[in-house]
Amino acid sequence: MKLHLQIKMNEALYLRNPESSDLGKNILKHSVQLIYKTGFESFTFKKLAEDIGTTEAGIYRYFENKHKLLVYLTAWYWSWLEFQIRFHTNNIKDPAVKLKRVIKLLAAAVEDDEQTSYINESLLHQIIIAEGSKAYLTKQVGEDNKQQFFKPYKDLCAVVGTIISECNPKYKYPKSLASTIIEMAHFQNFFMNNLPSLTDFGKNKEESEIIAFLNDLVFTSLKKV
Amino acid sequence: MKLHLQIKMNEALYLRNPESSDLGKNILKHSVQLIYKTGFESFTFKKLAEDIGTTEAGIYRYFENKHKLLVYLTAWYWSWLEFQIRFHTNNIKDPAVKLKRVIKLLAAAVEDDEQTSYINESLLHQIIIAEGSKAYLTKQVGEDNKQQFFKPYKDLCAVVGTIISECNPKYKYPKSLASTIIEMAHFQNFFMNNLPSLTDFGKNKEESEIIAFLNDLVFTSLKKV
DNA sequence: TTTAAAAGATAGTATTGCTATCACAAATAA
DNA sequence: TTATTTGTGATAGCAATACTATCTTTTAAA
């Protein structure tokens, strides 16, 4: 049985649904590769078109601009990650065990799940680390938020926040702690690889150490006094 | 007595020292205002030149491109903040009291220190919140790091990390905790104002709550068992 | 089999991100 | 004092980016 996970995306993110055609799927696939390779700043629709073997105008029929495409990719990632979390924490009763699983899923490298789709999750994970926050660190964040572009991210935070509250119902900052561990799972990874003196993991560059750090951070915070 | 704080900047960040002339100082002053107003993405040297009343070519004589200017401004900010921290924690013996001061300085709105310089620290603080991470979230981060562009940021993290270690010498992640609280002081502020459901401060939007959250996070982590 | 939708091909335009050149004024050195 | 350097202003220009428009061909649904 070949299971195909379909993620329902916000329609305001695209002009034509990229999942509805080969060209659209190619846009997603090659944009992940190209952004990964060149970074978001020097990524252009022209280069993407050349990569795919189509024309610039062709890309513009799917996405209004590269910012929308980045928001699409990040939204897709957060939705996918929330599914992964629900799947891998299903039937776990102990919220602390659950939370540990979540932290591992957030901070561990993603193994590419080839049959899932035309999106390489492992590359996308790297994109989220380096470019993810650019999706919301803009002047249009308010507009974009009104259009619900960040719903998948907020949903994920809410899921994590709920587990935190299950661990300790008296803890006062479940949402902020949730967004902190999500952001730090990525930032500490970026720092470890690029500005290692900002972390304690510079020697080994092992993501297991990031996981240990986050576990320590979270579980001492949630310890009932 | 009018004290004038001079920050020694990395010379590779500029082509001509902006602190050495009126035009240069105007570039710094107006770039802070314009980036604050329009965001870094739509900020251009053309617009900046119009704002100042000079020409685009004039700006290019000082800075190679807008990325270098952003890195300059962030480096200036971190240097300035490190000075603030050293100044305001001077003679405090208890490292825990010191750390609390630091967290407050990181997370509290900056009151503009008019006589300090032609840079509006309060606006610059807002720029760091919204644009600061774009200084290093690029493909050139390795190159930029080699040229020591992020030294002020790393120095600040080191200072905070040292205080953390003074609080609890056995704590295993002083640097990562330092970078976490610095980043979160800014991100939680951005979230509070733009994506409030990612935080627990949405109702009141008081930065004192961010400070309380960070204090809780840090001091439970550092509690000796 | 017709007809509509998607894709390809090509053109064009405004803005961005620069570089180059020349003239002029002010500061500085001889 | 004159000569010379240095900074600034003004203008031009060019390649790349970020789109929009139109027309034709292919594909696929009715």
Short mmCIF file of C-alpha atoms (C1' of nucleotides) in Angstrom, two decimals:
data_model
loop_
_atom_site.label_atom_id
_atom_site.label_comp_id
_atom_site.label_asym_id
_atom_site.label_seq_id
_atom_site.Cartn_x
_atom_site.Cartn_y
_atom_site.Cartn_z
CA MET A 1 0.00 0.00 0.00
CA LYS A 2 1.37 3.35 -1.01
CA LEU A 3 0.08 5.99 1.32
CA HIS A 4 -0.10 9.46 -0.11
CA LEU A 5 -0.37 12.27 2.39
CA GLN A 6 -2.27 15.22 1.03
CA ILE A 7 -2.02 18.52 2.84
CA LYS A 8 -4.82 20.97 2.28
CA MET A 9 -3.26 24.34 1.64
CA ASN A 10 -4.68 27.83 2.08
CA GLU A 11 -5.96 28.84 -1.34
CA ALA A 12 -4.92 32.45 -0.96
CA LEU A 13 -1.30 31.33 -1.06
CA TYR A 14 -1.34 30.51 -4.75
CA LEU A 15 -2.92 31.63 -8.01
CA ARG A 16 -3.16 28.13 -9.44
CA ASN A 17 -2.92 25.09 -7.20
CA PRO A 18 0.61 23.72 -7.68
CA GLU A 19 -0.50 20.26 -6.61
CA SER A 20 -2.94 20.09 -9.51
CA SER A 21 -0.44 19.69 -12.34
CA ASP A 22 2.99 18.40 -13.27
CA LEU A 23 4.32 21.90 -13.78
CA GLY A 24 3.00 22.91 -10.37
CA LYS A 25 4.64 19.93 -8.70
CA ASN A 26 7.86 20.71 -10.52
CA ILE A 27 7.71 24.26 -9.21
CA LEU A 28 7.48 22.95 -5.66
CA LYS A 29 10.15 20.33 -6.14
CA HIS A 30 12.68 22.55 -7.88
CA SER A 31 12.04 25.59 -5.70
CA VAL A 32 12.97 23.52 -2.64
CA GLN A 33 16.16 22.41 -4.34
CA LEU A 34 17.03 25.86 -5.64
CA ILE A 35 16.30 27.76 -2.43
CA TYR A 36 18.30 25.17 -0.54
CA LYS A 37 21.18 25.60 -2.94
CA THR A 38 21.29 29.37 -3.45
CA GLY A 39 19.42 30.80 -0.47
CA PHE A 40 16.19 32.74 -0.62
CA GLU A 41 17.74 36.13 -1.43
CA SER A 42 19.32 35.11 -4.70
CA PHE A 43 16.50 32.76 -5.64
CA THR A 44 14.46 34.15 -8.56
CA PHE A 45 11.58 32.89 -10.66
CA LYS A 46 13.76 33.27 -13.72
CA LYS A 47 16.38 30.84 -12.39
CA LEU A 48 13.64 28.50 -11.21
CA ALA A 49 12.07 28.53 -14.68
CA GLU A 50 15.40 27.70 -16.30
CA ASP A 51 15.87 24.89 -13.80
CA ILE A 52 12.52 23.39 -14.61
CA GLY A 53 12.72 24.08 -18.31
CA THR A 54 9.76 26.41 -18.47
CA THR A 55 9.36 30.18 -18.59
CA GLU A 56 9.22 32.83 -15.94
CA ALA A 57 5.66 33.68 -16.91
CA GLY A 58 4.77 30.07 -16.32
CA ILE A 59 5.80 30.28 -12.67
CA TYR A 60 3.90 33.50 -12.18
CA ARG A 61 0.71 31.68 -13.13
CA TYR A 62 1.12 29.63 -9.95
CA PHE A 63 2.60 32.05 -7.46
CA GLU A 64 2.23 35.79 -7.22
CA ASN A 65 5.84 36.25 -6.06
CA LYS A 66 8.62 34.46 -4.28
CA HIS A 67 7.45 35.58 -0.85
CA LYS A 68 4.14 33.77 -1.33
CA LEU A 69 6.02 30.70 -2.47
CA LEU A 70 8.18 30.77 0.66
CA VAL A 71 5.11 31.16 2.84
CA TYR A 72 3.53 28.25 0.98
CA LEU A 73 6.55 26.05 1.61
CA THR A 74 6.78 26.95 5.28
CA ALA A 75 3.05 26.43 5.76
CA TRP A 76 3.37 23.07 4.07
CA TYR A 77 6.27 22.17 6.35
CA TRP A 78 4.46 23.07 9.55
CA SER A 79 1.38 21.13 8.47
CA TRP A 80 3.51 18.15 7.61
CA LEU A 81 5.34 18.40 10.93
CA GLU A 82 2.11 18.60 12.89
CA PHE A 83 0.99 15.44 11.15
CA GLN A 84 4.28 13.75 11.98
CA ILE A 85 3.86 14.76 15.60
CA ARG A 86 0.29 13.54 15.82
CA PHE A 87 1.28 10.31 14.17
CA HIS A 88 4.32 9.61 16.33
CA THR A 89 2.77 10.63 19.63
CA ASN A 90 -0.48 8.83 19.06
CA ASN A 91 -1.44 6.53 21.95
CA ILE A 92 1.25 7.88 24.22
CA LYS A 93 -0.45 8.62 27.52
CA ASP A 94 2.33 10.21 29.53
CA PRO A 95 2.54 13.86 28.42
CA ALA A 96 6.21 14.06 29.40
CA VAL A 97 7.07 11.17 27.11
CA LYS A 98 4.99 12.83 24.44
CA LEU A 99 6.82 16.12 24.86
CA LYS A 100 10.17 14.38 24.56
CA ARG A 101 9.04 12.86 21.30
CA VAL A 102 7.94 16.23 20.05
CA ILE A 103 11.29 17.82 20.85
CA LYS A 104 13.05 15.03 19.01
CA LEU A 105 10.84 15.48 15.96
CA LEU A 106 11.46 19.23 16.01
CA ALA A 107 15.20 19.09 16.37
CA ALA A 108 16.24 15.91 14.59
CA ALA A 109 17.19 15.85 10.94
CA VAL A 110 14.35 14.71 8.80
CA GLU A 111 14.94 11.57 6.80
CA ASP A 112 13.49 12.10 3.35
CA ASP A 113 10.22 10.32 2.98
CA GLU A 114 10.50 9.71 -0.75
CA GLN A 115 7.05 8.35 -1.42
CA THR A 116 5.23 11.04 0.54
CA SER A 117 5.34 13.57 -2.23
CA TYR A 118 7.36 15.61 -4.71
CA ILE A 119 8.68 17.66 -1.80
CA ASN A 120 12.00 16.61 -0.31
CA GLU A 121 11.28 17.00 3.39
CA SER A 122 14.89 16.80 4.38
CA LEU A 123 15.88 19.74 2.19
CA LEU A 124 12.76 21.60 3.21
CA HIS A 125 13.75 21.16 6.84
CA GLN A 126 17.06 22.84 6.07
CA ILE A 127 15.22 25.65 4.29
CA ILE A 128 13.00 26.17 7.33
CA ILE A 129 16.08 26.45 9.53
CA ALA A 130 17.75 29.09 7.38
CA GLU A 131 14.82 30.90 5.78
CA GLY A 132 11.73 30.01 7.80
CA SER A 133 11.53 33.13 9.89
CA LYS A 134 11.71 35.33 6.79
CA ALA A 135 8.17 34.16 6.06
CA TYR A 136 6.84 36.27 8.92
CA LEU A 137 9.62 38.80 9.60
CA THR A 138 8.15 41.28 7.10
CA LYS A 139 6.10 44.43 7.09
CA GLN A 140 3.14 42.50 5.66
CA VAL A 141 3.00 40.10 8.59
CA GLY A 142 -0.31 41.60 9.73
CA GLU A 143 -1.91 41.26 6.31
CA ASP A 144 -0.55 37.76 5.84
CA ASN A 145 -1.76 36.77 9.27
CA LYS A 146 -5.28 38.06 8.54
CA GLN A 147 -5.31 35.76 5.55
CA GLN A 148 -4.40 32.88 7.86
CA PHE A 149 -1.09 32.16 6.17
CA PHE A 150 0.51 31.27 9.49
CA LYS A 151 -2.27 29.02 10.72
CA PRO A 152 -0.22 25.82 10.37
CA TYR A 153 2.57 27.32 12.45
CA LYS A 154 0.13 28.55 15.07
CA ASP A 155 -1.65 25.20 15.12
CA LEU A 156 1.63 23.42 15.72
CA CYS A 157 2.48 25.80 18.55
CA ALA A 158 -0.95 25.21 20.02
CA VAL A 159 -0.47 21.43 19.90
CA VAL A 160 2.90 21.72 21.64
CA GLY A 161 1.49 24.23 24.12
CA THR A 162 -1.28 21.83 25.03
CA ILE A 163 1.15 19.02 25.73
CA ILE A 164 3.18 21.39 27.90
CA SER A 165 0.05 22.25 29.87
CA GLU A 166 -0.70 18.56 30.27
CA CYS A 167 2.74 18.12 31.80
CA ASN A 168 2.17 20.89 34.28
CA PRO A 169 -1.24 22.61 34.27
CA LYS A 170 0.10 25.32 36.55
CA TYR A 171 2.90 26.39 34.25
CA LYS A 172 2.22 29.97 33.25
CA TYR A 173 3.78 30.23 29.81
CA PRO A 174 2.84 27.18 27.73
CA LYS A 175 2.52 29.03 24.43
CA SER A 176 5.68 31.06 24.78
CA LEU A 177 7.59 27.96 25.83
CA ALA A 178 6.17 26.16 22.80
CA SER A 179 7.25 28.86 20.36
CA THR A 180 10.59 29.04 22.14
CA ILE A 181 11.41 25.38 21.68
CA ILE A 182 10.21 25.38 18.08
CA GLU A 183 12.32 28.40 17.20
CA MET A 184 15.30 27.21 19.18
CA ALA A 185 15.21 23.74 17.67
CA HIS A 186 16.00 25.54 14.43
CA PHE A 187 18.17 28.43 15.58
CA GLN A 188 20.46 26.33 17.71
CA ASN A 189 20.92 24.08 14.71
CA PHE A 190 21.79 27.06 12.49
CA PHE A 191 24.14 28.45 15.11
CA MET A 192 25.80 25.10 15.69
CA ASN A 193 26.65 24.84 12.01
CA ASN A 194 27.39 28.47 11.21
CA LEU A 195 28.17 30.44 14.38
CA PRO A 196 29.15 27.64 16.73
CA SER A 197 30.44 29.87 19.52
CA LEU A 198 26.81 30.83 20.19
CA THR A 199 26.14 27.28 21.32
CA ASP A 200 27.65 24.54 23.48
CA PHE A 201 27.60 22.05 20.61
CA GLY A 202 30.37 23.40 18.42
CA LYS A 203 32.76 20.50 18.90
CA ASN A 204 30.65 17.54 17.95
CA LYS A 205 27.93 19.25 15.96
CA GLU A 206 25.50 16.61 17.07
CA GLU A 207 21.84 17.43 17.01
CA SER A 208 21.39 14.98 19.88
CA GLU A 209 22.99 17.67 22.03
CA ILE A 210 20.43 20.23 20.89
CA ILE A 211 17.73 17.76 21.89
CA ALA A 212 19.37 17.31 25.29
CA PHE A 213 19.55 21.08 25.77
CA LEU A 214 15.89 21.56 24.86
CA ASN A 215 14.83 18.69 27.10
CA ASP A 216 16.75 20.17 29.98
CA LEU A 217 15.28 23.62 29.31
CA VAL A 218 11.72 22.38 29.11
CA PHE A 219 11.65 19.84 31.90
CA THR A 220 13.32 21.98 34.50
CA SER A 221 10.83 24.72 33.64
CA LEU A 222 7.92 22.34 34.07
CA LYS A 223 9.14 20.77 37.27
CA LYS A 224 6.50 21.32 39.90
CA VAL A 225 7.92 23.05 42.95
CA MET B 1 29.49 67.06 30.82
CA LYS B 2 28.31 65.57 27.56
CA LEU B 3 29.53 62.05 27.28
CA HIS B 4 29.91 60.81 23.77
CA LEU B 5 30.04 57.07 23.37
CA GLN B 6 32.13 56.00 20.40
CA ILE B 7 31.83 52.46 19.16
CA LYS B 8 34.75 51.12 17.18
CA MET B 9 33.32 49.36 14.17
CA ASN B 10 34.83 46.65 11.98
CA GLU B 11 36.38 48.45 9.02
CA ALA B 12 35.43 45.76 6.55
CA LEU B 13 31.79 46.70 7.05
CA TYR B 14 32.04 49.98 5.18
CA LEU B 15 33.88 51.58 2.27
CA ARG B 16 34.09 54.99 3.90
CA ASN B 17 33.60 55.40 7.64
CA PRO B 18 30.07 56.78 8.09
CA GLU B 19 30.99 58.31 11.44
CA SER B 20 33.60 60.49 9.75
CA SER B 21 31.30 62.92 7.96
CA ASP B 22 27.89 64.55 8.06
CA LEU B 23 26.72 62.61 5.05
CA GLY B 24 27.83 59.39 6.69
CA LYS B 25 26.00 60.21 9.89
CA ASN B 26 22.93 61.10 7.87
CA ILE B 27 23.11 57.74 6.15
CA LEU B 28 23.06 55.99 9.52
CA LYS B 29 20.34 58.19 10.94
CA HIS B 30 18.01 58.04 7.95
CA SER B 31 18.61 54.37 7.23
CA VAL B 32 17.41 53.55 10.74
CA GLN B 33 14.30 55.63 10.19
CA LEU B 34 13.63 54.27 6.72
CA ILE B 35 14.21 50.60 7.54
CA TYR B 36 11.99 51.03 10.58
CA LYS B 37 9.29 52.58 8.44
CA THR B 38 9.34 50.41 5.32
CA GLY B 39 11.06 47.20 6.42
CA PHE B 40 14.35 45.91 5.11
CA GLU B 41 12.97 44.25 1.97
CA SER B 42 11.58 47.40 0.40
CA PHE B 43 14.38 49.59 1.69
CA THR B 44 16.67 50.75 -1.16
CA PHE B 45 19.65 53.08 -1.43
CA LYS B 46 17.68 55.13 -3.96
CA LYS B 47 14.91 55.83 -1.45
CA LEU B 48 17.47 56.49 1.27
CA ALA B 49 19.27 58.98 -0.97
CA GLU B 50 16.01 60.82 -1.70
CA ASP B 51 15.29 60.89 2.02
CA ILE B 52 18.64 62.42 2.84
CA GLY B 53 18.72 64.70 -0.17
CA THR B 54 21.76 63.15 -1.79
CA THR B 55 22.28 60.69 -4.62
CA GLU B 56 22.32 56.93 -4.79
CA ALA B 57 25.98 56.96 -5.82
CA GLY B 58 26.70 58.96 -2.69
CA ILE B 59 25.44 56.16 -0.46
CA TYR B 60 27.42 53.57 -2.37
CA ARG B 61 30.58 55.43 -1.47
CA TYR B 62 29.91 54.47 2.17
CA PHE B 63 28.35 51.03 1.97
CA GLU B 64 28.81 48.31 -0.61
CA ASN B 65 25.18 47.26 -0.42
CA LYS B 66 22.22 47.23 1.90
CA HIS B 67 23.18 43.92 3.47
CA LYS B 68 26.46 45.39 4.70
CA LEU B 69 24.55 48.36 6.08
CA LEU B 70 22.19 46.06 7.97
CA VAL B 71 25.11 44.11 9.37
CA TYR B 72 26.72 47.40 10.37
CA LEU B 73 23.60 48.53 12.21
CA THR B 74 23.14 45.22 13.99
CA ALA B 75 26.82 45.11 14.96
CA TRP B 76 26.50 48.65 16.29
CA TYR B 77 23.44 47.66 18.28
CA TRP B 78 25.05 44.63 19.90
CA SER B 79 28.13 46.66 20.79
CA TRP B 80 25.97 49.37 22.25
CA LEU B 81 23.93 46.81 24.21
CA GLU B 82 27.02 45.14 25.57
CA PHE B 83 28.18 48.52 26.81
CA GLN B 84 24.77 49.15 28.40
CA ILE B 85 24.99 45.79 30.11
CA ARG B 86 28.50 46.35 31.41
CA PHE B 87 27.53 49.79 32.62
CA HIS B 88 24.33 48.77 34.37
CA THR B 89 25.69 45.60 35.95
CA ASN B 90 28.90 47.15 37.10
CA ASN B 91 29.61 46.53 40.80
CA ILE B 92 26.80 44.04 41.16
CA LYS B 93 28.28 41.06 42.93
CA ASP B 94 25.41 38.60 42.95
CA PRO B 95 25.39 36.97 39.50
CA ALA B 96 21.66 36.20 39.77
CA VAL B 97 20.88 39.87 40.29
CA LYS B 98 23.20 40.64 37.40
CA LEU B 99 21.44 38.16 35.14
CA LYS B 100 18.06 39.66 35.98
CA ARG B 101 19.38 43.06 35.00
CA VAL B 102 20.66 41.66 31.73
CA ILE B 103 17.31 40.10 30.89
CA LYS B 104 15.61 43.37 31.56
CA LEU B 105 18.02 45.25 29.34
CA LEU B 106 17.51 42.70 26.58
CA ALA B 107 13.75 42.65 26.66
CA ALA B 108 12.75 46.14 27.73
CA ALA B 109 12.05 48.90 25.26
CA VAL B 110 14.99 51.16 24.86
CA GLU B 111 14.48 54.75 25.78
CA ASP B 112 16.15 56.92 23.17
CA ASP B 113 19.37 58.30 24.43
CA GLU B 114 19.36 61.48 22.35
CA GLN B 115 22.80 62.75 23.16
CA THR B 116 24.53 59.43 22.63
CA SER B 117 24.66 59.78 18.87
CA TYR B 118 22.89 60.26 15.58
CA ILE B 119 21.44 56.78 15.94
CA ASN B 120 18.01 56.47 17.48
CA GLU B 121 18.49 53.47 19.74
CA SER B 122 14.79 53.00 20.30
CA LEU B 123 14.06 52.63 16.58
CA LEU B 124 17.16 50.54 16.12
CA HIS B 125 15.91 48.20 18.83
CA GLN B 126 12.72 47.72 16.83
CA ILE B 127 14.76 47.06 13.70
CA ILE B 128 16.79 44.41 15.50
CA ILE B 129 13.58 42.71 16.58
CA ALA B 130 12.14 42.55 13.08
CA GLU B 131 15.23 42.42 10.86
CA GLY B 132 18.14 41.46 13.09
CA SER B 133 18.28 37.77 12.23
CA LYS B 134 18.40 38.59 8.51
CA ALA B 135 21.94 39.81 9.13
CA TYR B 136 23.14 36.23 9.59
CA LEU B 137 20.40 34.11 7.97
CA THR B 138 22.09 34.23 4.58
CA LYS B 139 24.24 32.04 2.38
CA GLN B 140 27.24 34.32 3.05
CA VAL B 141 27.11 33.79 6.80
CA GLY B 142 30.36 31.83 6.69
CA GLU B 143 32.18 34.53 4.75
CA ASP B 144 30.75 37.29 6.93
CA ASN B 145 31.70 35.38 10.04
CA LYS B 146 35.27 34.96 8.81
CA GLN B 147 35.47 38.72 8.52
CA GLN B 148 34.32 38.99 12.14
CA PHE B 149 31.10 40.81 11.30
CA PHE B 150 29.24 39.03 14.09
CA LYS B 151 31.86 39.55 16.75
CA PRO B 152 29.74 42.04 18.73
CA TYR B 153 26.88 39.57 18.84
CA LYS B 154 29.15 36.74 19.87
CA ASP B 155 30.82 38.92 22.48
CA LEU B 156 27.47 39.78 23.97
CA CYS B 157 26.49 36.12 24.07
CA ALA B 158 29.81 35.33 25.74
CA VAL B 159 29.19 37.98 28.40
CA VAL B 160 25.74 36.62 29.13
CA GLY B 161 27.04 33.06 29.05
CA THR B 162 29.68 33.93 31.62
CA ILE B 163 27.12 35.39 34.00
CA ILE B 164 25.04 32.24 33.56
CA SER B 165 28.03 30.12 34.48
CA GLU B 166 28.64 32.29 37.53
CA CYS B 167 25.08 31.57 38.65
CA ASN B 168 25.56 27.87 38.31
CA PRO B 169 29.02 26.60 37.28
CA LYS B 170 27.61 23.13 36.73
CA TYR B 171 25.02 24.18 34.20
CA LYS B 172 25.86 22.46 30.94
CA TYR B 173 24.54 24.86 28.30
CA PRO B 174 25.53 28.43 29.23
CA LYS B 175 26.15 29.60 25.66
CA SER B 176 23.04 28.06 24.18
CA LEU B 177 20.97 29.45 27.03
CA ALA B 178 22.52 32.86 26.42
CA SER B 179 21.71 32.85 22.71
CA THR B 180 18.25 31.53 23.54
CA ILE B 181 17.36 34.36 25.88
CA ILE B 182 18.80 36.98 23.53
CA GLU B 183 16.85 35.65 20.56
CA MET B 184 13.70 35.09 22.58
CA ALA B 185 13.79 38.54 24.12
CA HIS B 186 13.27 39.72 20.55
CA PHE B 187 11.13 36.99 19.05
CA GLN B 188 8.64 36.93 21.88
CA ASN B 189 8.31 40.67 21.47
CA PHE B 190 7.70 40.30 17.74
CA PHE B 191 5.21 37.51 18.31
CA MET B 192 3.41 39.41 21.06
CA ASN B 193 2.81 42.30 18.70
CA ASN B 194 2.23 40.45 15.45
CA LEU B 195 1.30 36.83 16.07
CA PRO B 196 0.08 37.01 19.65
CA SER B 197 -1.32 33.48 19.81
CA LEU B 198 2.27 32.24 19.79
CA THR B 199 2.74 33.80 23.22
CA ASP B 200 1.00 34.11 26.57
CA PHE B 201 1.18 37.90 26.48
CA GLY B 202 -1.40 38.68 23.85
CA LYS B 203 -3.89 40.38 26.12
CA ASN B 204 -1.82 43.02 27.80
CA LYS B 205 1.10 43.22 25.40
CA GLU B 206 3.35 44.15 28.27
CA GLU B 207 7.01 43.52 27.85
CA SER B 208 7.22 43.03 31.61
CA GLU B 209 5.56 39.70 30.98
CA ILE B 210 8.26 38.71 28.52
CA ILE B 211 10.80 39.56 31.19
CA ALA B 212 8.92 37.41 33.70
CA PHE B 213 8.82 34.53 31.25
CA LEU B 214 12.55 34.75 30.53
CA ASN B 215 13.37 35.02 34.22
CA ASP B 216 11.30 31.95 34.93
CA LEU B 217 12.92 30.06 32.06
CA VAL B 218 16.44 30.94 33.08
CA PHE B 219 16.24 30.62 36.83
CA THR B 220 14.46 27.30 36.89
CA SER B 221 17.10 26.01 34.46
CA LEU B 222 19.88 27.23 36.71
CA LYS B 223 18.41 25.99 39.96
CA LYS B 224 20.89 23.62 41.52
CA VAL B 225 19.33 20.25 42.22
"C1'" DT C 1 -14.95 16.48 -32.01
"C1'" DT C 2 -15.37 20.78 -30.00
"C1'" DT C 3 -13.94 23.62 -26.74
"C1'" DA C 4 -11.84 25.23 -22.84
"C1'" DA C 5 -7.86 25.37 -19.99
"C1'" DA C 6 -2.91 25.03 -19.42
"C1'" DA C 7 1.59 25.74 -21.15
"C1'" DG C 8 5.08 27.77 -24.31
"C1'" DA C 9 7.04 31.67 -26.72
"C1'" DT C 10 8.01 36.23 -26.95
"C1'" DA C 11 7.91 41.12 -25.73
"C1'" DG C 12 7.91 44.82 -22.96
"C1'" DT C 13 8.19 47.93 -18.72
"C1'" DA C 14 9.42 49.79 -14.18
"C1'" DT C 15 12.44 49.21 -10.52
"C1'" DT C 16 16.59 47.58 -8.36
"C1'" DG C 17 21.36 47.24 -7.78
"C1'" DC C 18 25.03 48.70 -9.10
"C1'" DT C 19 29.51 51.32 -11.76
"C1'" DA C 20 31.61 55.19 -14.11
"C1'" DT C 21 32.63 59.84 -15.18
"C1'" DC C 22 32.96 64.78 -14.68
"C1'" DA C 23 32.62 69.02 -12.31
"C1'" DC C 24 32.88 71.67 -8.18
"C1'" DA C 25 33.74 73.04 -3.38
"C1'" DA C 26 36.17 72.60 0.82
"C1'" DA C 27 39.84 71.21 3.39
"C1'" DT C 28 44.82 70.45 3.58
"C1'" DA C 29 49.64 70.51 2.39
"C1'" DA C 30 53.48 72.65 0.05
"C1'" DT D 1 49.66 81.67 -1.32
"C1'" DT D 2 48.95 78.13 -4.58
"C1'" DA D 3 48.56 73.29 -5.52
"C1'" DT D 4 46.46 69.15 -4.52
"C1'" DT D 5 43.81 65.97 -2.50
"C1'" DT D 6 39.23 64.58 -0.78
"C1'" DG D 7 34.33 64.53 -0.50
"C1'" DT D 8 30.07 65.52 -2.74
"C1'" DG D 9 26.68 66.39 -6.48
"C1'" DA D 10 24.93 65.49 -10.89
"C1'" DT D 11 24.19 62.65 -14.56
"C1'" DA D 12 24.47 58.50 -17.39
"C1'" DG D 13 24.22 53.97 -18.20
"C1'" DC D 14 23.79 48.94 -17.78
"C1'" DA D 15 22.50 44.24 -16.29
"C1'" DA D 16 19.32 41.85 -13.43
"C1'" DT D 17 14.92 41.58 -11.11
"C1'" DA D 18 10.09 41.56 -10.76
"C1'" DC D 19 6.65 41.56 -12.93
"C1'" DT D 20 2.41 41.98 -17.01
"C1'" DA D 21 0.53 41.17 -21.53
"C1'" DT D 22 -0.43 38.76 -25.67
"C1'" DC D 23 -0.52 35.27 -28.86
"C1'" DT D 24 -0.02 30.55 -30.25
"C1'" DT D 25 0.22 25.73 -29.53
"C1'" DT D 26 -0.68 21.67 -26.90
"C1'" DT D 27 -3.43 18.91 -23.79
"C1'" DA D 28 -7.35 17.17 -21.81
"C1'" DA D 29 -12.28 17.32 -20.59
"C1'" DA D 30 -17.19 17.49 -22.34
#
